[in-house]
Short mmCIF file of C-alpha atoms in Angstrom, two decimals:
data_model
loop_
_atom_site.label_atom_id
_atom_site.label_comp_id
_atom_site.label_asym_id
_atom_site.label_seq_id
_atom_site.Cartn_x
_atom_site.Cartn_y
_atom_site.Cartn_z
CA ASP A 5 -42.92 -61.59 -18.80
CA GLN A 6 -46.81 -62.64 -18.63
CA GLN A 7 -48.58 -60.45 -21.48
CA VAL A 8 -51.84 -61.79 -20.99
CA LYS A 9 -53.16 -61.57 -17.56
CA GLN A 10 -56.20 -63.13 -15.74
CA ASN A 11 -56.16 -61.72 -12.47
CA SER A 12 -58.94 -64.00 -10.91
CA PRO A 13 -57.84 -67.30 -10.51
CA SER A 14 -61.47 -68.37 -9.45
CA LEU A 15 -64.88 -67.36 -9.99
CA SER A 16 -68.01 -69.01 -8.38
CA VAL A 17 -71.53 -68.26 -9.87
CA GLN A 18 -75.20 -69.45 -9.53
CA GLU A 19 -76.80 -71.30 -12.20
CA GLY A 20 -78.83 -69.21 -14.20
CA ARG A 21 -76.68 -65.90 -13.50
CA ILE A 22 -74.31 -64.05 -15.47
CA SER A 23 -70.45 -65.29 -15.54
CA ILE A 24 -67.99 -62.55 -16.20
CA LEU A 25 -64.31 -63.48 -17.11
CA ASN A 26 -61.69 -61.01 -17.38
CA CYS A 27 -58.62 -60.69 -19.14
CA ASP A 28 -56.03 -57.83 -19.57
CA TYR A 29 -52.99 -57.54 -22.04
CA THR A 30 -49.90 -55.51 -22.39
CA ASN A 31 -48.98 -55.96 -25.99
CA SER A 32 -50.52 -53.36 -28.11
CA MET A 33 -49.35 -55.66 -31.24
CA PHE A 34 -51.91 -58.16 -30.35
CA ASP A 35 -54.99 -58.26 -32.98
CA TYR A 36 -56.62 -61.48 -32.33
CA PHE A 37 -58.12 -62.78 -29.21
CA LEU A 38 -59.58 -66.16 -28.32
CA TRP A 39 -61.22 -67.86 -25.16
CA TYR A 40 -60.88 -71.56 -24.48
CA LYS A 41 -62.26 -73.81 -22.04
CA LYS A 42 -60.49 -76.69 -20.43
CA TYR A 43 -61.72 -79.60 -18.48
CA PRO A 44 -59.13 -81.84 -16.30
CA ALA A 45 -57.09 -84.22 -18.30
CA GLU A 46 -58.40 -82.75 -21.64
CA GLY A 47 -57.03 -80.24 -24.21
CA PRO A 48 -58.22 -76.57 -24.36
CA THR A 49 -61.59 -76.35 -26.39
CA PHE A 50 -62.00 -73.34 -28.52
CA LEU A 51 -64.90 -71.14 -27.35
CA ILE A 52 -65.27 -67.72 -29.01
CA SER A 53 -62.73 -65.23 -30.72
CA ILE A 54 -62.56 -61.42 -31.67
CA SER A 55 -60.59 -59.47 -33.75
CA SER A 56 -59.34 -56.02 -32.87
CA ILE A 57 -61.59 -54.20 -35.52
CA LYS A 58 -64.63 -55.35 -33.45
CA ASP A 59 -65.66 -54.66 -30.02
CA LYS A 60 -68.02 -57.41 -29.55
CA ASN A 61 -68.70 -60.89 -30.68
CA GLU A 62 -71.46 -63.37 -29.77
CA ASP A 63 -72.12 -66.84 -30.18
CA GLY A 64 -75.10 -68.37 -28.26
CA ARG A 65 -74.53 -68.02 -24.60
CA PHE A 66 -71.25 -66.63 -25.11
CA THR A 67 -70.09 -63.14 -25.75
CA VAL A 68 -66.76 -61.57 -25.83
CA PHE A 69 -66.20 -57.91 -25.42
CA LEU A 70 -62.91 -56.00 -26.53
CA ASN A 71 -61.85 -52.57 -25.03
CA LYS A 72 -58.90 -51.88 -27.06
CA SER A 73 -57.95 -48.58 -25.50
CA ALA A 74 -57.85 -50.22 -21.94
CA LYS A 75 -56.22 -53.28 -23.37
CA HIS A 76 -58.93 -55.47 -21.64
CA LEU A 77 -61.50 -58.06 -22.91
CA SER A 78 -64.12 -60.18 -20.95
CA LEU A 79 -66.17 -63.12 -21.53
CA HIS A 80 -69.76 -63.27 -20.47
CA ILE A 81 -71.66 -66.52 -20.34
CA VAL A 82 -75.31 -65.95 -19.80
CA PRO A 83 -77.14 -68.13 -18.37
CA SER A 84 -74.42 -69.82 -16.75
CA GLN A 85 -74.97 -73.73 -16.59
CA PRO A 86 -73.14 -76.25 -14.24
CA GLY A 87 -71.58 -77.94 -17.39
CA ASP A 88 -69.63 -74.60 -17.74
CA SER A 89 -67.63 -75.26 -14.53
CA ALA A 90 -64.08 -75.37 -16.15
CA VAL A 91 -60.96 -73.29 -16.47
CA TYR A 92 -61.44 -70.39 -18.78
CA PHE A 93 -58.23 -69.30 -20.80
CA CYS A 94 -57.80 -66.08 -22.29
CA ALA A 95 -55.39 -65.95 -25.53
CA ALA A 96 -53.84 -63.44 -27.71
CA SER A 97 -51.77 -63.39 -31.04
CA GLY A 98 -50.97 -60.68 -33.29
CA SER A 99 -48.23 -59.17 -35.60
CA SER A 100 -45.02 -59.89 -34.09
CA ASN A 101 -42.16 -61.95 -34.43
CA SER A 102 -44.18 -64.80 -32.79
CA GLY A 103 -47.47 -63.90 -34.75
CA TYR A 104 -48.64 -67.43 -35.04
CA ALA A 105 -47.94 -67.97 -31.40
CA LEU A 106 -51.04 -67.80 -28.72
CA ASN A 107 -49.92 -65.99 -25.55
CA PHE A 108 -52.12 -67.27 -22.59
CA GLY A 109 -53.38 -66.21 -19.43
CA LYS A 110 -53.05 -68.39 -16.49
CA GLY A 111 -56.89 -69.08 -16.45
CA THR A 112 -59.81 -68.47 -14.30
CA SER A 113 -61.40 -71.65 -12.74
CA LEU A 114 -65.16 -71.26 -12.99
CA LEU A 115 -67.46 -72.75 -10.68
CA VAL A 116 -71.32 -72.85 -11.57
CA THR A 117 -73.28 -74.10 -8.44
CA PRO A 118 -76.98 -75.37 -8.88
CA LYS B 14 -63.46 -84.97 -39.04
CA ALA B 15 -61.04 -86.33 -36.54
CA GLY B 16 -59.46 -84.02 -34.06
CA VAL B 17 -55.95 -83.37 -33.04
CA THR B 18 -54.37 -86.55 -31.63
CA GLN B 19 -51.53 -86.97 -29.45
CA THR B 20 -49.38 -90.08 -28.33
CA PRO B 21 -48.40 -91.40 -25.99
CA ARG B 22 -51.09 -89.67 -23.50
CA TYR B 23 -48.84 -90.32 -20.56
CA LEU B 24 -44.95 -90.97 -20.07
CA ILE B 25 -42.72 -91.58 -17.14
CA LYS B 26 -38.95 -90.74 -17.73
CA THR B 27 -35.98 -90.25 -15.58
CA ARG B 28 -33.59 -87.34 -15.58
CA GLY B 29 -31.16 -87.35 -18.20
CA GLN B 30 -33.35 -89.30 -20.57
CA GLN B 31 -34.84 -87.96 -23.73
CA VAL B 32 -38.41 -88.16 -25.03
CA THR B 33 -40.29 -88.07 -28.20
CA LEU B 34 -43.79 -86.86 -28.57
CA SER B 35 -46.18 -87.10 -31.54
CA CYS B 36 -49.10 -84.99 -32.84
CA SER B 37 -51.39 -85.69 -35.70
CA PRO B 38 -53.29 -82.58 -36.70
CA ILE B 39 -56.57 -82.14 -37.97
CA SER B 40 -56.97 -83.36 -41.70
CA GLY B 41 -56.21 -80.64 -44.04
CA HIS B 42 -54.43 -78.38 -41.27
CA ARG B 43 -50.81 -77.49 -42.22
CA SER B 44 -49.54 -75.46 -38.99
CA VAL B 45 -48.61 -77.43 -35.83
CA SER B 46 -47.93 -75.56 -32.52
CA TRP B 47 -46.68 -76.90 -28.95
CA TYR B 48 -47.13 -75.62 -25.79
CA GLN B 49 -46.21 -76.84 -22.37
CA GLN B 50 -48.62 -76.17 -19.60
CA THR B 51 -47.31 -76.20 -15.89
CA PRO B 52 -49.16 -75.16 -12.71
CA GLY B 53 -46.77 -72.35 -12.16
CA GLN B 54 -46.49 -70.81 -15.64
CA GLY B 55 -49.65 -71.86 -17.51
CA LEU B 56 -49.56 -72.38 -20.94
CA GLN B 57 -46.37 -71.53 -22.71
CA PHE B 58 -45.69 -71.55 -26.41
CA LEU B 59 -42.79 -73.82 -27.57
CA PHE B 60 -42.51 -73.45 -31.25
CA GLU B 61 -44.90 -73.55 -34.52
CA TYR B 62 -44.22 -75.51 -37.54
CA PHE B 63 -45.76 -74.93 -41.17
CA SER B 64 -45.08 -76.91 -44.20
CA GLU B 65 -42.20 -78.76 -42.32
CA THR B 66 -40.56 -75.87 -41.47
CA GLN B 67 -40.05 -73.88 -37.99
CA ARG B 68 -41.86 -70.55 -38.41
CA ASN B 69 -41.97 -69.46 -34.78
CA LYS B 70 -40.08 -70.41 -31.50
CA GLY B 71 -40.70 -69.58 -27.92
CA ASN B 72 -38.01 -69.08 -25.09
CA PHE B 73 -37.29 -72.56 -24.44
CA PRO B 74 -33.70 -74.04 -24.41
CA GLY B 75 -32.38 -75.83 -27.08
CA ARG B 76 -33.16 -79.01 -25.44
CA PHE B 77 -36.71 -78.67 -26.85
CA SER B 78 -36.78 -79.46 -30.63
CA GLY B 79 -39.35 -80.56 -33.06
CA ARG B 80 -39.96 -81.32 -36.69
CA GLN B 81 -42.75 -81.64 -39.06
CA PHE B 82 -43.19 -84.04 -41.86
CA SER B 83 -44.78 -83.80 -45.42
CA ASN B 84 -48.05 -85.06 -43.98
CA SER B 85 -48.16 -82.28 -41.53
CA ARG B 86 -47.42 -84.61 -38.56
CA SER B 87 -45.23 -83.35 -36.18
CA GLU B 88 -42.85 -84.52 -33.23
CA MET B 89 -41.40 -82.76 -30.46
CA ASN B 90 -38.28 -84.08 -28.64
CA VAL B 91 -36.91 -83.25 -25.16
CA SER B 92 -33.40 -84.20 -24.63
CA THR B 93 -31.34 -84.51 -21.27
CA LEU B 94 -34.71 -84.51 -19.17
CA GLU B 95 -34.92 -82.32 -16.19
CA LEU B 96 -37.38 -82.52 -13.24
CA GLY B 97 -38.84 -79.30 -14.34
CA ASP B 98 -39.85 -80.47 -17.49
CA SER B 99 -42.71 -82.52 -16.17
CA ALA B 100 -45.73 -81.01 -17.60
CA LEU B 101 -48.49 -81.35 -19.82
CA TYR B 102 -47.58 -81.12 -23.42
CA LEU B 103 -50.28 -79.93 -25.87
CA CYS B 104 -50.30 -79.76 -29.66
CA ALA B 105 -52.66 -77.59 -31.65
CA SER B 106 -53.34 -77.49 -35.39
CA SER B 107 -54.68 -74.69 -37.60
CA LEU B 108 -55.08 -74.19 -41.25
CA GLY B 109 -51.93 -72.20 -41.19
CA GLY B 110 -52.72 -69.55 -43.73
CA THR B 111 -53.28 -66.38 -41.73
CA LEU B 112 -52.48 -64.85 -38.57
CA GLY B 113 -54.93 -65.25 -35.76
CA GLU B 114 -56.41 -68.39 -36.93
CA THR B 115 -58.15 -70.61 -34.51
CA GLN B 116 -56.15 -73.33 -33.09
CA TYR B 117 -57.30 -76.51 -32.04
CA PHE B 118 -55.85 -78.68 -29.55
CA GLY B 119 -55.30 -82.16 -28.61
CA PRO B 120 -55.72 -83.69 -25.44
CA GLY B 121 -51.98 -83.61 -24.43
CA THR B 122 -49.20 -86.02 -23.19
CA ARG B 123 -48.72 -85.86 -19.50
CA LEU B 124 -44.91 -86.16 -19.03
CA LEU B 125 -43.54 -87.02 -15.62
CA VAL B 126 -39.89 -86.92 -14.95
CA LEU B 127 -38.57 -88.69 -11.99
#
């Protein structure tokens, strides 16, 4: 039962434009949301997180938006750079019997073209 | 600070064998989590250890087990290997004190079962 869903398996964006990656979740007990970036043959690298008491968190070119009522979050990358090309995973955790576990989406492969 | 390290990086085993994977967390981190990544299922939570105790467990059969040592290093064991166990096994560490902490991943161990 996939509790975190990334419905776009891939996304292609031109360099300099905005990349918007989307994520939906079903479990209302989730309190913390994270985005990870993964290159082939490497482990996921933490990018940015947000807790449910906020609706926006910004770190340089990366901004995460959370809409709790819609159970939806998105990652905005502005401006996009070729080095951003990777697979992006959305993850969530919260106050449940597996509270320390991260529940991952299946990832969105981002390609930033020059 | 050194990151999360995992050994070995690659393994080839045959069905029915068992395997042990090792993970050394970031210095000072007391929580270690294990995840399995496959193309079809994405990243799935196996279990999490804190202070040598399993604190959370995902939906995997009992063939998958783990332990944590007093220095926070962790091992996971898979017995009676099946073809479907071929995957990238990722270890992540965090401080371990609170829910929603960022987990930092190692590079993973790629296991191939023939």
